[in-house]
Amino acid sequence: MITIVDYGMGNMGSVRNMLLRAGVDSVVTSSAEGIKQATRIILPGVGAFDAAMRRLEQSGLRDALDEKALTEKVPVLGICLGMQLLCNGSEEGTLKGLGWIDAKATRLTHTEELKVPHMGWNVVRPVRPSPLVDNLGEEARFYFVHSYAVHVADPASSLLKCTYGIEFDAAINRGNIYGAQFHPEKSHRFGMAFLKAFADIPC
Ligand SMILES: NC(=O)CC[C@H](N)C(=O)O
């Protein structure tokens, strides 16, 4: 069973609905108790970096998440802001991130042709094989809405790259920790395949 973490920053319902369309059941929890039951976790997120970190800390969810991710090593998927939170930090804020993957988020550069936020569909390029991305097929495209982009320190932590002015990491992975900068819940069949693959990752 997948547990979707509700910490007041994002649309848990659309993630749950896309999982259902993929034939995967899930529960939404806003409590540390709920997280303790989890065997697989999705950390969604829409909004600002510091506000999200503050909510995770103040709600007591951070400790429960640390235990699951670092000690029990259950598969965890961060989506959009949720992926940025997995990193050491972001130029968007001053607070430290969860630090589960050695990476940082930097601001995208606004130009005449390329507006920030990066909003809309974009293609991604596979970097290395992983059960999470191996079955996406040719020309996989995903839906993005973000102003900050993640760059991993160790190239081996990158699964998918995307280019919007600069190249950035669109999906990342280290051990049991996974992240997607795009919104799989808004990415039609590609997003459904991606979420199904996360649900099927052996643990
Ligand atoms: N869509 C969002 O919530 C974006 C998350 C983050 N604030 C960013 O701009 O990258």
Short mmCIF file of N, CA and C in Angstrom, two decimals, residues 91-190:
data_model
loop_
_atom_site.label_atom_id
_atom_site.label_comp_id
_atom_site.label_asym_id
_atom_site.label_seq_id
_atom_site.Cartn_x
_atom_site.Cartn_y
_atom_site.Cartn_z
N GLU A 91 17.78 27.29 -3.65
CA GLU A 91 17.95 28.75 -3.69
C GLU A 91 16.67 29.49 -3.35
N GLU A 92 15.56 28.76 -3.37
CA GLU A 92 14.27 29.40 -3.05
C GLU A 92 14.18 29.75 -1.58
N GLY A 93 14.93 29.04 -0.74
CA GLY A 93 14.78 29.25 0.70
C GLY A 93 16.12 29.26 1.41
N THR A 94 16.03 29.35 2.75
CA THR A 94 17.26 29.36 3.54
C THR A 94 17.34 28.12 4.44
N LEU A 95 16.23 27.41 4.57
CA LEU A 95 16.24 26.23 5.44
C LEU A 95 16.93 25.06 4.75
N LYS A 96 17.44 24.14 5.56
CA LYS A 96 18.02 22.92 5.00
C LYS A 96 16.92 21.99 4.55
N GLY A 97 17.21 21.22 3.50
CA GLY A 97 16.27 20.21 3.05
C GLY A 97 16.42 18.95 3.88
N LEU A 98 15.74 17.89 3.45
CA LEU A 98 15.84 16.62 4.17
C LEU A 98 17.24 16.02 4.04
N GLY A 99 17.92 16.34 2.96
CA GLY A 99 19.31 15.89 2.78
C GLY A 99 19.44 14.40 2.51
N TRP A 100 18.43 13.78 1.95
CA TRP A 100 18.49 12.34 1.69
C TRP A 100 19.24 12.04 0.39
N ILE A 101 19.32 13.04 -0.49
CA ILE A 101 20.10 12.89 -1.73
C ILE A 101 20.99 14.12 -1.83
N ASP A 102 22.26 13.89 -2.15
CA ASP A 102 23.21 15.00 -2.24
C ASP A 102 22.92 15.78 -3.54
N ALA A 103 22.17 16.86 -3.40
CA ALA A 103 21.74 17.64 -4.57
C ALA A 103 21.25 18.99 -4.08
N LYS A 104 21.16 19.94 -5.01
CA LYS A 104 20.58 21.24 -4.62
C LYS A 104 19.71 21.76 -5.76
N ALA A 105 18.75 22.63 -5.40
CA ALA A 105 17.87 23.22 -6.41
C ALA A 105 18.30 24.67 -6.64
N THR A 106 18.46 25.04 -7.92
CA THR A 106 18.83 26.41 -8.27
C THR A 106 17.74 27.01 -9.15
N ARG A 107 17.68 28.35 -9.18
CA ARG A 107 16.61 29.00 -9.95
C ARG A 107 16.86 28.88 -11.44
N LEU A 108 15.80 28.61 -12.19
CA LEU A 108 15.87 28.62 -13.66
C LEU A 108 16.03 30.07 -14.11
N THR A 109 16.65 30.26 -15.27
CA THR A 109 16.88 31.62 -15.76
C THR A 109 15.79 32.04 -16.73
N HIS A 110 15.19 33.19 -16.44
CA HIS A 110 14.12 33.73 -17.27
C HIS A 110 14.73 34.44 -18.48
N THR A 111 14.29 34.11 -19.69
CA THR A 111 14.74 34.83 -20.89
C THR A 111 13.52 35.21 -21.72
N GLU A 112 13.75 35.93 -22.82
CA GLU A 112 12.65 36.30 -23.72
C GLU A 112 11.87 35.06 -24.17
N GLU A 113 12.64 34.02 -24.55
CA GLU A 113 11.99 32.83 -25.12
C GLU A 113 11.52 31.87 -24.03
N LEU A 114 12.25 31.85 -22.93
CA LEU A 114 11.95 30.85 -21.90
C LEU A 114 11.47 31.54 -20.62
N LYS A 115 10.19 31.47 -20.41
CA LYS A 115 9.61 32.08 -19.21
C LYS A 115 9.79 31.15 -18.01
N VAL A 116 9.90 31.77 -16.86
CA VAL A 116 9.93 31.02 -15.60
C VAL A 116 8.67 31.42 -14.83
N PRO A 117 7.88 30.50 -14.30
CA PRO A 117 8.16 29.06 -14.21
C PRO A 117 8.15 28.32 -15.55
N HIS A 118 8.90 27.24 -15.56
CA HIS A 118 8.86 26.25 -16.64
C HIS A 118 7.54 25.52 -16.46
N MET A 119 6.59 25.80 -17.38
CA MET A 119 5.25 25.26 -17.20
C MET A 119 4.80 24.62 -18.51
N GLY A 120 4.50 23.35 -18.45
CA GLY A 120 4.01 22.66 -19.64
C GLY A 120 4.72 21.34 -19.84
N TRP A 121 4.49 20.76 -21.03
CA TRP A 121 5.06 19.45 -21.33
C TRP A 121 6.50 19.59 -21.80
N ASN A 122 7.34 18.64 -21.43
CA ASN A 122 8.70 18.62 -21.96
C ASN A 122 9.17 17.17 -22.05
N VAL A 123 10.10 16.95 -22.98
CA VAL A 123 10.64 15.61 -23.13
C VAL A 123 11.76 15.39 -22.12
N VAL A 124 12.00 14.13 -21.80
CA VAL A 124 13.07 13.78 -20.87
C VAL A 124 14.00 12.76 -21.53
N ARG A 125 15.21 12.71 -21.01
CA ARG A 125 16.23 11.83 -21.59
C ARG A 125 16.71 10.86 -20.51
N PRO A 126 16.61 9.55 -20.76
CA PRO A 126 17.08 8.61 -19.74
C PRO A 126 18.59 8.68 -19.56
N VAL A 127 19.04 8.59 -18.31
CA VAL A 127 20.47 8.67 -18.01
C VAL A 127 21.02 7.28 -17.70
N ARG A 128 20.27 6.54 -16.92
CA ARG A 128 20.70 5.18 -16.60
C ARG A 128 19.48 4.30 -16.38
N PRO A 129 19.65 2.98 -16.57
CA PRO A 129 18.51 2.09 -16.40
C PRO A 129 18.02 2.08 -14.96
N SER A 130 16.72 1.97 -14.79
CA SER A 130 16.10 1.83 -13.48
C SER A 130 14.70 1.31 -13.72
N PRO A 131 14.21 0.42 -12.84
CA PRO A 131 12.84 -0.07 -13.02
C PRO A 131 11.82 1.07 -13.07
N LEU A 132 12.18 2.22 -12.49
CA LEU A 132 11.24 3.35 -12.46
C LEU A 132 11.02 3.95 -13.85
N VAL A 133 12.02 3.89 -14.70
CA VAL A 133 11.92 4.60 -15.99
C VAL A 133 12.15 3.71 -17.21
N ASP A 134 12.44 2.42 -16.98
CA ASP A 134 12.79 1.55 -18.10
C ASP A 134 11.63 1.27 -19.06
N ASN A 135 10.38 1.40 -18.56
CA ASN A 135 9.24 1.04 -19.41
C ASN A 135 8.43 2.24 -19.89
N LEU A 136 9.06 3.40 -19.93
CA LEU A 136 8.33 4.59 -20.36
C LEU A 136 8.18 4.66 -21.87
N GLY A 137 8.99 3.91 -22.59
CA GLY A 137 8.92 3.93 -24.05
C GLY A 137 9.66 5.12 -24.63
N GLU A 138 9.61 5.21 -25.97
CA GLU A 138 10.30 6.29 -26.69
C GLU A 138 9.59 7.62 -26.43
N GLU A 139 10.33 8.71 -26.48
CA GLU A 139 9.73 10.04 -26.48
C GLU A 139 8.82 10.30 -25.29
N ALA A 140 9.25 9.85 -24.12
CA ALA A 140 8.43 10.09 -22.93
C ALA A 140 8.39 11.59 -22.64
N ARG A 141 7.19 12.09 -22.34
CA ARG A 141 7.00 13.51 -22.05
C ARG A 141 6.25 13.65 -20.74
N PHE A 142 6.58 14.70 -20.00
CA PHE A 142 5.94 14.91 -18.71
C PHE A 142 5.55 16.37 -18.55
N TYR A 143 4.63 16.61 -17.61
CA TYR A 143 4.13 17.97 -17.36
C TYR A 143 4.86 18.59 -16.16
N PHE A 144 5.44 19.76 -16.41
CA PHE A 144 6.26 20.45 -15.39
C PHE A 144 5.61 21.78 -14.98
N VAL A 145 5.77 22.14 -13.71
CA VAL A 145 5.48 23.50 -13.22
C VAL A 145 6.48 23.80 -12.11
N HIS A 146 7.56 24.51 -12.46
CA HIS A 146 8.56 24.81 -11.42
C HIS A 146 9.45 25.97 -11.84
N SER A 147 10.00 26.64 -10.83
CA SER A 147 10.92 27.75 -11.07
C SER A 147 12.34 27.40 -10.64
N TYR A 148 12.46 26.35 -9.85
CA TYR A 148 13.77 25.89 -9.36
C TYR A 148 14.00 24.48 -9.88
N ALA A 149 15.26 24.15 -10.16
CA ALA A 149 15.56 22.86 -10.78
C ALA A 149 16.69 22.17 -10.02
N VAL A 150 16.59 20.87 -9.91
CA VAL A 150 17.53 20.09 -9.10
C VAL A 150 18.75 19.66 -9.92
N HIS A 151 19.91 19.72 -9.25
CA HIS A 151 21.17 19.24 -9.84
C HIS A 151 21.81 18.31 -8.82
N VAL A 152 22.00 17.05 -9.20
CA VAL A 152 22.58 16.09 -8.26
C VAL A 152 24.10 16.24 -8.24
N ALA A 153 24.70 15.92 -7.09
CA ALA A 153 26.16 16.01 -6.96
C ALA A 153 26.83 14.81 -7.63
N ASP A 154 26.22 13.63 -7.47
CA ASP A 154 26.78 12.41 -8.03
C ASP A 154 25.98 12.05 -9.29
N PRO A 155 26.62 12.04 -10.46
CA PRO A 155 25.87 11.77 -11.70
C PRO A 155 25.09 10.46 -11.63
N ALA A 156 25.53 9.53 -10.80
CA ALA A 156 24.83 8.24 -10.68
C ALA A 156 23.45 8.39 -10.04
N SER A 157 23.17 9.55 -9.43
CA SER A 157 21.87 9.77 -8.79
C SER A 157 20.83 10.30 -9.78
N SER A 158 21.22 10.52 -11.03
CA SER A 158 20.27 11.04 -12.02
C SER A 158 19.64 9.90 -12.82
N LEU A 159 18.32 9.94 -12.98
CA LEU A 159 17.62 8.94 -13.80
C LEU A 159 17.17 9.52 -15.13
N LEU A 160 16.64 10.74 -15.09
CA LEU A 160 16.14 11.41 -16.30
C LEU A 160 16.64 12.85 -16.30
N LYS A 161 17.07 13.33 -17.47
CA LYS A 161 17.45 14.74 -17.62
C LYS A 161 16.41 15.43 -18.48
N CYS A 162 16.29 16.74 -18.27
CA CYS A 162 15.39 17.56 -19.08
C CYS A 162 16.13 18.86 -19.34
N THR A 163 15.82 19.51 -20.45
CA THR A 163 16.48 20.78 -20.75
C THR A 163 15.44 21.89 -20.87
N TYR A 164 15.66 22.96 -20.13
CA TYR A 164 14.85 24.17 -20.25
C TYR A 164 15.82 25.33 -20.03
N GLY A 165 16.45 25.79 -21.10
CA GLY A 165 17.55 26.74 -20.98
C GLY A 165 18.80 26.00 -20.54
N ILE A 166 18.77 25.47 -19.36
CA ILE A 166 19.85 24.61 -18.87
C ILE A 166 19.34 23.17 -18.75
N GLU A 167 20.30 22.26 -18.63
CA GLU A 167 19.92 20.87 -18.37
C GLU A 167 19.78 20.67 -16.86
N PHE A 168 18.75 19.96 -16.44
CA PHE A 168 18.58 19.68 -15.01
C PHE A 168 18.10 18.24 -14.84
N ASP A 169 18.08 17.81 -13.59
CA ASP A 169 17.67 16.44 -13.30
C ASP A 169 16.15 16.39 -13.11
N ALA A 170 15.49 15.66 -14.01
CA ALA A 170 14.02 15.59 -13.99
C ALA A 170 13.54 14.44 -13.11
N ALA A 171 14.38 13.41 -12.96
CA ALA A 171 14.08 12.33 -12.02
C ALA A 171 15.38 11.86 -11.41
N ILE A 172 15.35 11.60 -10.11
CA ILE A 172 16.57 11.23 -9.40
C ILE A 172 16.33 9.98 -8.55
N ASN A 173 17.42 9.34 -8.18
CA ASN A 173 17.29 8.14 -7.34
C ASN A 173 18.61 7.87 -6.63
N ARG A 174 18.51 7.57 -5.36
CA ARG A 174 19.65 7.03 -4.62
C ARG A 174 19.10 6.01 -3.62
N GLY A 175 19.50 4.76 -3.78
CA GLY A 175 18.96 3.71 -2.91
C GLY A 175 17.45 3.66 -3.02
N ASN A 176 16.80 3.77 -1.88
CA ASN A 176 15.33 3.68 -1.83
C ASN A 176 14.64 5.03 -2.05
N ILE A 177 15.42 6.08 -2.31
CA ILE A 177 14.85 7.42 -2.44
C ILE A 177 14.74 7.82 -3.92
N TYR A 178 13.55 8.25 -4.33
CA TYR A 178 13.28 8.62 -5.73
C TYR A 178 12.64 10.00 -5.77
N GLY A 179 12.87 10.72 -6.86
CA GLY A 179 12.22 12.02 -7.01
C GLY A 179 11.87 12.29 -8.46
N ALA A 180 10.78 13.04 -8.65
CA ALA A 180 10.38 13.48 -10.00
C ALA A 180 10.08 14.97 -9.94
N GLN A 181 10.73 15.75 -10.78
CA GLN A 181 10.45 17.19 -10.82
C GLN A 181 9.10 17.46 -11.48
N PHE A 182 8.73 16.62 -12.45
CA PHE A 182 7.46 16.78 -13.15
C PHE A 182 6.31 16.26 -12.27
N HIS A 183 5.09 16.49 -12.76
CA HIS A 183 3.91 16.00 -12.05
C HIS A 183 3.41 14.74 -12.76
N PRO A 184 3.74 13.56 -12.28
CA PRO A 184 3.23 12.35 -12.94
C PRO A 184 1.70 12.31 -12.92
N GLU A 185 1.11 12.89 -11.88
CA GLU A 185 -0.36 12.85 -11.76
C GLU A 185 -1.04 13.72 -12.81
N LYS A 186 -0.24 14.57 -13.52
CA LYS A 186 -0.82 15.40 -14.59
C LYS A 186 -0.24 15.02 -15.94
N SER A 187 0.49 13.91 -15.99
CA SER A 187 1.24 13.55 -17.20
C SER A 187 0.65 12.36 -17.94
N HIS A 188 -0.67 12.25 -17.89
CA HIS A 188 -1.42 11.26 -18.67
C HIS A 188 -0.76 9.87 -18.63
N ARG A 189 -0.63 9.23 -19.82
CA ARG A 189 -0.20 7.83 -19.79
C ARG A 189 1.26 7.69 -19.32
N PHE A 190 2.08 8.70 -19.60
CA PHE A 190 3.47 8.60 -19.15
C PHE A 190 3.54 8.66 -17.63
#
